[in-house]
XYZ file of C-alpha atoms in Angstrom:
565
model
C 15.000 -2.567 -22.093
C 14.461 -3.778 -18.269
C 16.941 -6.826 -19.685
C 19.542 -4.874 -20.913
C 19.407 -2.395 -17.926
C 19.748 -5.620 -15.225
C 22.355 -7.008 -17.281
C 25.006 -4.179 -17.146
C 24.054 -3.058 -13.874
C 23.813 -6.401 -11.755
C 26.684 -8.668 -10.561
C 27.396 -11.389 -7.771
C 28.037 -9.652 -4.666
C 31.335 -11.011 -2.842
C 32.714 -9.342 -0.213
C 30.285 -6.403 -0.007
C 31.838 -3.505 1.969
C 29.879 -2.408 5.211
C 30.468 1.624 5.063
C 32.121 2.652 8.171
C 30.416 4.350 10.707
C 32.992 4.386 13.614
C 33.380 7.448 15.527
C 36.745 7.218 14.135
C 35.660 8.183 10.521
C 35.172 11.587 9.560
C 32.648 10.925 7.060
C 30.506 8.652 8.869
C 27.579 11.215 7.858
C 27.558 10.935 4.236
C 25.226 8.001 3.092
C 24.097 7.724 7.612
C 20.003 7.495 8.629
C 19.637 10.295 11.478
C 16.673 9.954 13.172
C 15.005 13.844 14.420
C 14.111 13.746 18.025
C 11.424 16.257 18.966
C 12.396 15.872 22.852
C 9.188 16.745 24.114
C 6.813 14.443 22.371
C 9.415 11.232 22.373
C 9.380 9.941 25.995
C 8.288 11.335 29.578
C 10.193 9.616 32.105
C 9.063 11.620 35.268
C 5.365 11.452 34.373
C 4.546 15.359 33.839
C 3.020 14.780 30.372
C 6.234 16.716 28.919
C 9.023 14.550 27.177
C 12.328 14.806 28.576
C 16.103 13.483 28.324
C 15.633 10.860 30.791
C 12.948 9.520 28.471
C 14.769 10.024 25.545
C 17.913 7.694 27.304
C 15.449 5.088 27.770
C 14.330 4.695 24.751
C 17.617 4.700 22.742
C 17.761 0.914 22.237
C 14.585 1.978 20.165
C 16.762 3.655 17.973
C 19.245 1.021 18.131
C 17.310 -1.724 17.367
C 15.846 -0.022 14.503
C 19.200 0.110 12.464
C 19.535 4.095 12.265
C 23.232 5.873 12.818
C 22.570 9.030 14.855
C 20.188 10.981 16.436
C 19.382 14.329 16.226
C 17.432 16.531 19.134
C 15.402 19.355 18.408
C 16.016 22.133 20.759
C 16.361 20.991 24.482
C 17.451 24.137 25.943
C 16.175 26.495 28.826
C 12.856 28.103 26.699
C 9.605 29.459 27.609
C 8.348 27.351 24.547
C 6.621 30.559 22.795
C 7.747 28.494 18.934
C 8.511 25.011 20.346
C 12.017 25.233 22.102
C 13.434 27.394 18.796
C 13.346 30.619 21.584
C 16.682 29.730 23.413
C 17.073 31.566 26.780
C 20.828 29.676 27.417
C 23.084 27.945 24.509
C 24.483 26.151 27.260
C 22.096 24.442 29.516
C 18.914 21.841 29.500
C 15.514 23.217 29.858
C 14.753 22.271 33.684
C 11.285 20.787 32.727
C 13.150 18.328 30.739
C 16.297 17.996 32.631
C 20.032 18.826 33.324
C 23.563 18.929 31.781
C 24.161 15.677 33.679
C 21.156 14.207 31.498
C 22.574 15.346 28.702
C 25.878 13.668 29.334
C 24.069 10.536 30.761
C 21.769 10.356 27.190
C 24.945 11.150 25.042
C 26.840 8.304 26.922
C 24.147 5.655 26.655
C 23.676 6.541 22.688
C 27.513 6.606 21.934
C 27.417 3.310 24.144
C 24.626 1.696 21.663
C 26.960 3.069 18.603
C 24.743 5.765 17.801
C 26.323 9.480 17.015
C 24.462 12.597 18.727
C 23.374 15.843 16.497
C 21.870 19.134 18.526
C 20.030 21.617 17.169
C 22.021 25.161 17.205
C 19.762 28.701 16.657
C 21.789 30.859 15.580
C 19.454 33.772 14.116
C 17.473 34.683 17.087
C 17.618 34.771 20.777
C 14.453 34.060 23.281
C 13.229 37.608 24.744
C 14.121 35.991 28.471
C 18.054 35.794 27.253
C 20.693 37.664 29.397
C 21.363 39.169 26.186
C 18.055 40.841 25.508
C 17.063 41.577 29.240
C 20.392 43.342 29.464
C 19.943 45.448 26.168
C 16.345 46.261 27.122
C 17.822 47.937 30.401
C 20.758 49.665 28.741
C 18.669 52.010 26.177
C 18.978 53.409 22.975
C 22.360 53.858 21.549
C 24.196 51.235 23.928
C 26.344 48.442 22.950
C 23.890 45.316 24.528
C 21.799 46.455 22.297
C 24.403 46.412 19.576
C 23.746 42.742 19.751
C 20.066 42.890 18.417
C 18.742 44.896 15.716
C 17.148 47.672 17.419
C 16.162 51.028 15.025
C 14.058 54.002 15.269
C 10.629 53.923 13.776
C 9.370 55.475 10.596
C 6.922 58.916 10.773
C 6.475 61.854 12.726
C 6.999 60.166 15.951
C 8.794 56.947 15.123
C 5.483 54.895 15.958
C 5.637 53.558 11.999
C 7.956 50.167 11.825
C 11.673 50.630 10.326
C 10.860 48.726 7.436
C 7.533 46.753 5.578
C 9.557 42.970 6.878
C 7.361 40.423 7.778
C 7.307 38.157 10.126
C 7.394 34.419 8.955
C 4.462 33.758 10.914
C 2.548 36.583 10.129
C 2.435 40.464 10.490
C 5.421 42.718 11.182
C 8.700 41.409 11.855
C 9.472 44.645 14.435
C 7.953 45.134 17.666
C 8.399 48.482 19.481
C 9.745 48.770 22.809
C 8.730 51.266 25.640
C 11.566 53.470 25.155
C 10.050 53.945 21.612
C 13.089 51.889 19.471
C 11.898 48.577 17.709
C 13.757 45.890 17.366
C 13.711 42.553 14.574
C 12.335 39.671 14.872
C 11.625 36.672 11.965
C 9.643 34.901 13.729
C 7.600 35.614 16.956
C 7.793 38.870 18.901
C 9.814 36.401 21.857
C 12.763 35.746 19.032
C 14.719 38.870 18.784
C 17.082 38.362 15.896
C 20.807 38.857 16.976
C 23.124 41.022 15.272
C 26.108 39.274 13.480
C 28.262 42.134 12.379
C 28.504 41.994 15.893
C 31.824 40.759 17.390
C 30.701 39.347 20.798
C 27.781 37.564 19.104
C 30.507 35.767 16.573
C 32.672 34.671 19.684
C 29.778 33.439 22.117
C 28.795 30.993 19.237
C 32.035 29.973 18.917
C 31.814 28.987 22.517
C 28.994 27.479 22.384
C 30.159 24.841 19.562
C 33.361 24.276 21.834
C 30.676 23.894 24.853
C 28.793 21.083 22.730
C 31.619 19.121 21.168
C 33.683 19.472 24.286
C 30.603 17.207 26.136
C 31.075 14.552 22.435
C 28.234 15.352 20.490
C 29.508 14.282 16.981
C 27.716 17.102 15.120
C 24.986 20.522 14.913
C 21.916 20.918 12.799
C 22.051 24.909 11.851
C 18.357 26.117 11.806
C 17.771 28.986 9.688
C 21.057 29.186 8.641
C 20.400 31.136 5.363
C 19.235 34.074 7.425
C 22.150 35.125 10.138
C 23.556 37.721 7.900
C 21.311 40.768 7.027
C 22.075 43.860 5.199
C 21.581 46.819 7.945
C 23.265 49.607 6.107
C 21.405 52.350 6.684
C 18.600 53.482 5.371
C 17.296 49.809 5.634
C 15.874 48.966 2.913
C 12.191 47.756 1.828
C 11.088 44.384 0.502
C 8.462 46.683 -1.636
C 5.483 44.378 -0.766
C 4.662 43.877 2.660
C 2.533 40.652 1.974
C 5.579 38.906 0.885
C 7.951 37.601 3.785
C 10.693 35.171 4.038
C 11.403 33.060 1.224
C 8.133 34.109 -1.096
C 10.241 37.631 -1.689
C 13.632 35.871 -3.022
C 13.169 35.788 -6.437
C 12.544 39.568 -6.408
C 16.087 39.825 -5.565
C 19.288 38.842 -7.302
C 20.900 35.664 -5.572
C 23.291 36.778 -2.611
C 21.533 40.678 -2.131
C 17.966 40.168 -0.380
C 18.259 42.216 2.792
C 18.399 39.060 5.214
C 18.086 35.930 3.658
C 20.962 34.331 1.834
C 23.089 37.096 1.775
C 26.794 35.791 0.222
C 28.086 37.540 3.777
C 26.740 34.828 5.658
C 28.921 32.078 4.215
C 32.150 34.295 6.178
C 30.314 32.905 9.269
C 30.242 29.218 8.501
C 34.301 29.091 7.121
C 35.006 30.043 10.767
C 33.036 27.632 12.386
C 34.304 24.925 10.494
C 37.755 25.814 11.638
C 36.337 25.118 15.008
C 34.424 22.092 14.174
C 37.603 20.614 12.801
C 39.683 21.379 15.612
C 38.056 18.145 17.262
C 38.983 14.468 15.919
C 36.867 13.058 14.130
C 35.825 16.984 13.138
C 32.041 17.867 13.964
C 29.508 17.789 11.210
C 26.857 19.841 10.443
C 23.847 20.474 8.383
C 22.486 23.645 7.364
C 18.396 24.625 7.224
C 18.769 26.310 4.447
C 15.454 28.111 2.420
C 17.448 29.261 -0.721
C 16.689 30.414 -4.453
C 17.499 29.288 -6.970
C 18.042 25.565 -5.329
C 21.682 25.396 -6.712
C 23.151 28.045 -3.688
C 22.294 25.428 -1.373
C 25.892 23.666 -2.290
C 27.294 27.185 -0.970
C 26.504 26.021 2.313
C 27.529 22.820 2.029
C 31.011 23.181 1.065
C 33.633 21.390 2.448
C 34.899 24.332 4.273
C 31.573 25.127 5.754
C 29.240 23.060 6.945
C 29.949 20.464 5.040
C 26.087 19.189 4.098
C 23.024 21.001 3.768
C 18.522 19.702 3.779
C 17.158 19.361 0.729
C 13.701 20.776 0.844
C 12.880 20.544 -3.213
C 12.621 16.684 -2.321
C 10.166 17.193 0.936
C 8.034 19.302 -1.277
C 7.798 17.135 -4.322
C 4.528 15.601 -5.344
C 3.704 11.644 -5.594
C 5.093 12.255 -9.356
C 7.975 9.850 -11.208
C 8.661 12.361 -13.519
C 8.697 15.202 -11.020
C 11.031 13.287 -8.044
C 13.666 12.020 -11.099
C 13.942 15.812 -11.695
C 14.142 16.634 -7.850
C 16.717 13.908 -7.605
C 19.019 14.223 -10.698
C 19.621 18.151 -9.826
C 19.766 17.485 -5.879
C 22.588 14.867 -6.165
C 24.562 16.946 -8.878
C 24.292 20.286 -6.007
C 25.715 18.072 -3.421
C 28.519 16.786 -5.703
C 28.988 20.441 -6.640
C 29.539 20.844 -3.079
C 32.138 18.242 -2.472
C 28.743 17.019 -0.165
C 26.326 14.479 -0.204
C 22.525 14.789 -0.734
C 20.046 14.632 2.016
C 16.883 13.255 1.940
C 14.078 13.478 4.410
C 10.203 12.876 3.798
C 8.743 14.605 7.434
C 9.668 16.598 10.292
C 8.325 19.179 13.169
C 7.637 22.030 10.420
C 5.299 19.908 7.972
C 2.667 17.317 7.982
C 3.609 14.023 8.289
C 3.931 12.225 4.954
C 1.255 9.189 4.847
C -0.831 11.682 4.808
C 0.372 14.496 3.223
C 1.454 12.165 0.269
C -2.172 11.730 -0.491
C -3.380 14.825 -0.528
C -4.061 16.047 -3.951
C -2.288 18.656 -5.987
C -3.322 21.881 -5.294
C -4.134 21.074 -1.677
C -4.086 24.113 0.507
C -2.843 22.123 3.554
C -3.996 25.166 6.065
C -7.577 24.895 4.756
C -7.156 21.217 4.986
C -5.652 21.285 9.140
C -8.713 23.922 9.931
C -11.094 21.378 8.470
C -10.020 18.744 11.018
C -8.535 16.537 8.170
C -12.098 16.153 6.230
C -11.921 18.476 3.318
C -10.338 16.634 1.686
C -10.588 13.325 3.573
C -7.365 10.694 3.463
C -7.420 7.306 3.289
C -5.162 6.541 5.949
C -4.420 3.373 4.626
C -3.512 4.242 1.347
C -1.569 6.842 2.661
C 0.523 4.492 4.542
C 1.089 2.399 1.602
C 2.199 5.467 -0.849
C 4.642 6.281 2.513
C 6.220 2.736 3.011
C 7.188 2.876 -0.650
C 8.155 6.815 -0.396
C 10.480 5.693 2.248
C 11.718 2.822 0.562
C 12.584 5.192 -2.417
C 14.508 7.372 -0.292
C 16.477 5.108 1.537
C 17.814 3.742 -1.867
C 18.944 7.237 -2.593
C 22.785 8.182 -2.202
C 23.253 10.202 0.789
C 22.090 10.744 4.110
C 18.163 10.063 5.218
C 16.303 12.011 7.879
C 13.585 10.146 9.511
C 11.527 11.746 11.756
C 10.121 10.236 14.954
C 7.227 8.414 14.388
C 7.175 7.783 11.145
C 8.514 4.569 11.394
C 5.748 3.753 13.130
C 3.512 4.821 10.081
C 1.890 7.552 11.967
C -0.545 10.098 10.356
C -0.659 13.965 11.022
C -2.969 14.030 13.659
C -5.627 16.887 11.867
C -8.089 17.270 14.252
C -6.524 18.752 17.101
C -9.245 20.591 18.957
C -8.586 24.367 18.848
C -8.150 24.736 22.054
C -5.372 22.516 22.619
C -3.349 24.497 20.061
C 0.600 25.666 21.332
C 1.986 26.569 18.269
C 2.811 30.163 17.956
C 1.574 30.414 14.373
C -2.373 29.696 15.268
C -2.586 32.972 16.834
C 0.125 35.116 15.294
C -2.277 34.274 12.053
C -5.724 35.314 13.659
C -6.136 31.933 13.869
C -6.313 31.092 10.261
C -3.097 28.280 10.052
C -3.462 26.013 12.427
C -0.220 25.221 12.406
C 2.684 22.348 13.444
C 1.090 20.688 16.057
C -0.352 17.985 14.394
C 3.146 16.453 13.851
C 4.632 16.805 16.894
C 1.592 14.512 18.904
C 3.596 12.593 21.623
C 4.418 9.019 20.475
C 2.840 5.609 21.370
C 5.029 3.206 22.946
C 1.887 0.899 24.233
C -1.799 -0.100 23.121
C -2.722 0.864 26.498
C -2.571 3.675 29.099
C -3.035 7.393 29.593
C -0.629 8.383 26.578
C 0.078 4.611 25.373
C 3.305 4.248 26.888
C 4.829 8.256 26.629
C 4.489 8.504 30.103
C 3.358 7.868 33.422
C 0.980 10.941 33.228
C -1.274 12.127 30.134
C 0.896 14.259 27.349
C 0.898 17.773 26.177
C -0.763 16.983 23.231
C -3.602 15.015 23.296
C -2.940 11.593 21.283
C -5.988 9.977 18.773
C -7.539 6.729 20.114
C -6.060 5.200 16.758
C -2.643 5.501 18.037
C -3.012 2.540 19.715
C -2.793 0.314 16.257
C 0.263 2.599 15.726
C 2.337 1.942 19.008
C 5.957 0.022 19.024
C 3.993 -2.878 20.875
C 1.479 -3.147 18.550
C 4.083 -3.756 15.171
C 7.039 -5.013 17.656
C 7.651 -8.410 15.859
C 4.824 -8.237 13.066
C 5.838 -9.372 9.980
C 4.856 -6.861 7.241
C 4.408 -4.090 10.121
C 5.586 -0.426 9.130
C 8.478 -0.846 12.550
C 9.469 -4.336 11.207
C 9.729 -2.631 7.416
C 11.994 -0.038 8.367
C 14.275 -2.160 10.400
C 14.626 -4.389 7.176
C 15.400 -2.043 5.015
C 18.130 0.100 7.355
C 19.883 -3.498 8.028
C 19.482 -4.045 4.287
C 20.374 -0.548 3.069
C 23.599 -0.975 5.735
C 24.839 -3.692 3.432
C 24.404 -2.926 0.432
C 25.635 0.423 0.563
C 28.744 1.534 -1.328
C 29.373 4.032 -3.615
C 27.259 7.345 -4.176
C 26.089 6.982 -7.587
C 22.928 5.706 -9.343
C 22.102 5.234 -13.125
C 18.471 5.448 -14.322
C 17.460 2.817 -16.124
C 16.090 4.006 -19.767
C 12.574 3.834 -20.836
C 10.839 2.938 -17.445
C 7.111 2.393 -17.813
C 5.158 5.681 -17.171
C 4.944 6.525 -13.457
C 7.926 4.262 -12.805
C 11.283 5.059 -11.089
C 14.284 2.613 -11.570
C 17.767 3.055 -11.040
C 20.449 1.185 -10.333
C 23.320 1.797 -6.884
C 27.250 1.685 -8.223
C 27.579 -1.441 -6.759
C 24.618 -3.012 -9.272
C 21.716 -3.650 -6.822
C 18.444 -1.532 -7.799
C 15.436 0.049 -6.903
C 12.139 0.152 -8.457
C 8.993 2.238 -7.301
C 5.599 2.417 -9.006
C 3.764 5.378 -8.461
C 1.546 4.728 -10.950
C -2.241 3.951 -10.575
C -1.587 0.646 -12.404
C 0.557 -2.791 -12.198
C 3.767 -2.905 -14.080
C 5.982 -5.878 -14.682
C 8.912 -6.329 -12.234
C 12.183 -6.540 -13.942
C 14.107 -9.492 -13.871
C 16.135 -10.099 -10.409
C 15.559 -11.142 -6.307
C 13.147 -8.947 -4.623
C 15.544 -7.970 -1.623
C 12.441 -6.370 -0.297
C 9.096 -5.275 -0.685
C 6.946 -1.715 0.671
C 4.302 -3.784 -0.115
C 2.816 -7.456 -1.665
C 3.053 -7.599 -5.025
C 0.520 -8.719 -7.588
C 0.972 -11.915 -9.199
C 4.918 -11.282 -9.322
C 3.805 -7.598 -10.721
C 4.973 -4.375 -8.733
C 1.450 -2.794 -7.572
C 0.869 0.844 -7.416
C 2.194 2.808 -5.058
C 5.027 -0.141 -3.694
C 8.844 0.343 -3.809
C 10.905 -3.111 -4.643
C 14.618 -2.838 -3.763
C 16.580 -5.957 -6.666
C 19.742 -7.862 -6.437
């Protein structure tokens, strides 16, 4: 069957098209590699142990040089950090401790110079408790119309000291926190992210403003973060979830699709059809992505329509197991919700909410990855090497894929989560919002090594906010710069390779694979082939483009990813 399969799938290339990618092209973001910058933990140019945009400027021919199209930067804006930048005090400014709007515009310059398109992170949902906003409506009182721009109630029992409703906080414990004057207001997250109001008509317009502010200065697109949760059901009385241990996402299925009281309401889609019509006042029109936590998986096209954001994360692929049979599934029914959409899939493997993949691709089934973080790393231990194996070929899988990848910083470096953080050294909300019983994000957002040597290996001048692991040294950009078979000098290959041979945004499995084999073939004939099986299989006839890892005897070894002509 592997003959018959190569034979109606491959064919002499001649003339291959290279996709376009000019900043004239509207879709220059369907099949593109964005690479996530966490701002803080890429690059400290003034030596404070705290990344900023000057460091992030320096280091674009980084980016360049590794083939990717865009980049996109997590939350840069004024923030007293209380959940990792996501608390914005000011839409429309730079975070002083990592620089100003004339940063900005130098960084956006330099990147646009190198041919690279810039993303920012918009937070729609909630405000930081230091905004104008919330200052303002904590001044005016009960009943006034700043605070029409939160979600402020009156408490439950005799005396209103009982929360509104039983919501919970995604991090843990109520999602309302009383004021003085004796009201309570919302909040998602942590008690510093009061959730804004969008039946609210001054809300609607500021954002509006804000995505002129942005695109006005050239950034070619937004990622949307939590953009599944803006509208909310606050007809009165509010309503109950009915089981206060269940928050967020864990309560959706309780609900029919479109009518949980604040998460994927069908209001919020109103929202996004009038801020395409600003996003495509520009030329080429913005693009963005949604963060989008829905069920069932299929409402995730809603977002993603052409007349809304236009593309939308695919989180059923982050969360899939090292499992052929499992990822086909993931993959057949994520590119048919993207075609749905009029969209194209997304793809990503890690980012600043989850551990980093070499290692969390080897943790077994069942893992309960808090337990795991609180044991340091050691119950169960990885073996980092064979998790950086299974994650070259992961990659390699999911750059073959139709669509657009996200790579997260780092990880083309191969770095592990870094488990062990000492307690102590813990800033993510989460640890103590939980009692201290998740550990939380922090492992994956450990500043990155640029050098074998120094006080953070090249992230600065200084130390970094995070300590970094002796064993980032082996890790660092000087360390693989040039290596043949190094995890940097892999991923370069491939994005010049994948740039290429891209065309089209099809595949075709190939029928009977072995067991624990994927293998499909691109419209335009070349294929892909990734054992994650525990044994050898025979490689199908064709040239090996490239290789995750060495093969065995001309046999595809477990846990390696072979991209065919």
């Amino acid at each position: 069957m592997w003959t018959e399969f190569v034979s109606k799938t491959t064919h002499r290339r001649r003339g291959a098209r290279v996709p376009d990618l000019s900043s004239s092209n509207p879709d220059w973001w369907r099949q593109a590699v964005i690479y996530q910058v966490y701002p803080r933990s890429f690059a400290d140019a003034d030596g404070d142990g705290l990344g900023d945009l000057k460091g992030v400027a320096q280091r674009l021919h980084h980016l360049a040089a590794l083939g990717v199209d865009a980049l996109w930067l997590s939350p840069f804006y004024p923030s007293e950090l209380a959940d990792g930048g996501y608390d914005v005090a000011d839409y429309r400014d730079v975070d002083p401790r990592l620089g100003t709007l004339d940063d900005f515009d130098a960084m956006a310059a330099e990147a646009h110079r190198l041919g690279l398109k810039v993303i920012v992170d918009l937070v729609p949902n909630h405000t930081s408790h230091r905004h104008v906003w919330f200052q303002e409506a904590l001044r005016a009182g009960p009943g006034s119309a700043a605070r029409e721009r939160y979600v402020f109630r009156d408490g439950r029992g005799p005396h209103g000291e009982l929360p509104p409703t039983d919501w919970q906080s995604v991090f843990g414990g109520s999602a309302w926190r009383r004021v003085p004057d004796g009201q309570w207001y919302l909040h998602l997250f942590t008690p510093q992210q009061p959730d804004l109001n969008w039946e609210n008509e001054e809300v609607r317009a500021d954002f509006r403003t804000t995505l002129r502010f942005w695109s006005d200065r050239g950034v070619d697109g937004f990622r949307v973060d939590v953009a599944h949760a803006l509208a909310k059901d606050l007809s009165e009385p509010l309503r109950d979830l009915g089981a206060p241990e269940l928050s967020g996402e864990d309560a959706l299925p309780r609900f029919p699709p479109g009518t949980h009281p604040f998460y994927d309401r069908d209001e919020v889609h109103e929202i996004y059809r009038d801020w395409r019509k600003v996003l495509d006042a520009y030329r080429p029109p913005r693009m963005a992505v949604a963060e989008a936590w829905v069920n069932p998986s299929s409402r995730r096209a809603l977002y993603a329509r052409p007349d809304e954001l236009g593309q939308a994360f695919n989180f059923e692929y982050l969360q899939g197991g090292w499992d052929a049979e499992e990822l086909k599934q993931i993959i057949t029914e994520s590119l048919a919700t993207a075609r749905a959409a009029g969209a194209s899939a997304t793809w990503v493997l890690s980012n600043h909410d989850v551990v980093r993949h070499p290692s969390r691709l080897m943790l077994p089934p069942g893992t309960d990855v808090d337990a795991w973080l609180l044991s340091g790393g050691h119950a169960p231990a990885v073996d980092e090497a064979a998790g950086l194996r299974r994650a070259r070929a992961a990659t390699l899988l999911m750059l073959a894929l139709p669509g657009s990848s996200y790579v997260y910083q780092g990880e083309e470096l191969g770095l592990p989560e870094v488990a062990d953080l000492p307690f102590e050294v813990l800033q993510d909300p989460i640890w103590e919002q939980t009692g201290r019983v998740r550990k939380g994000r922090d492992g994956c957002r450990v500043p990155l090594p640029w050098t074998t040597t120094g006080p953070s290996y090249g992230f600065g001048a200084g130390g970094s906010w995070l300590p970094q692991p002796s064993a980032f040294a082996r890790y660092a950009v000087e360390a693989q710069d040039g290596v043949e078979g190094s995890t940097l000098e892999l991923y370069r290959r491939a994005l010049r390779l994948r740039r290429k041979l891209l065309e089209g945004e099809e595949l075709r499995w190939a029928p009977d694979s072995p067991p624990g084999v994927l293998h499909f073939a691109r419209s335009d004939g070349w294929r892909c082939v990734a054992n994650l099986s525990g044994a050898a299989v025979a490689l199908p006839p064709g040239e090996v483009l490239i290789s995750s890892g060495p093969l065995e005897d001309g046999r595809l070894a477990p846990d390696t990813t072979v991209w065919l002509a």
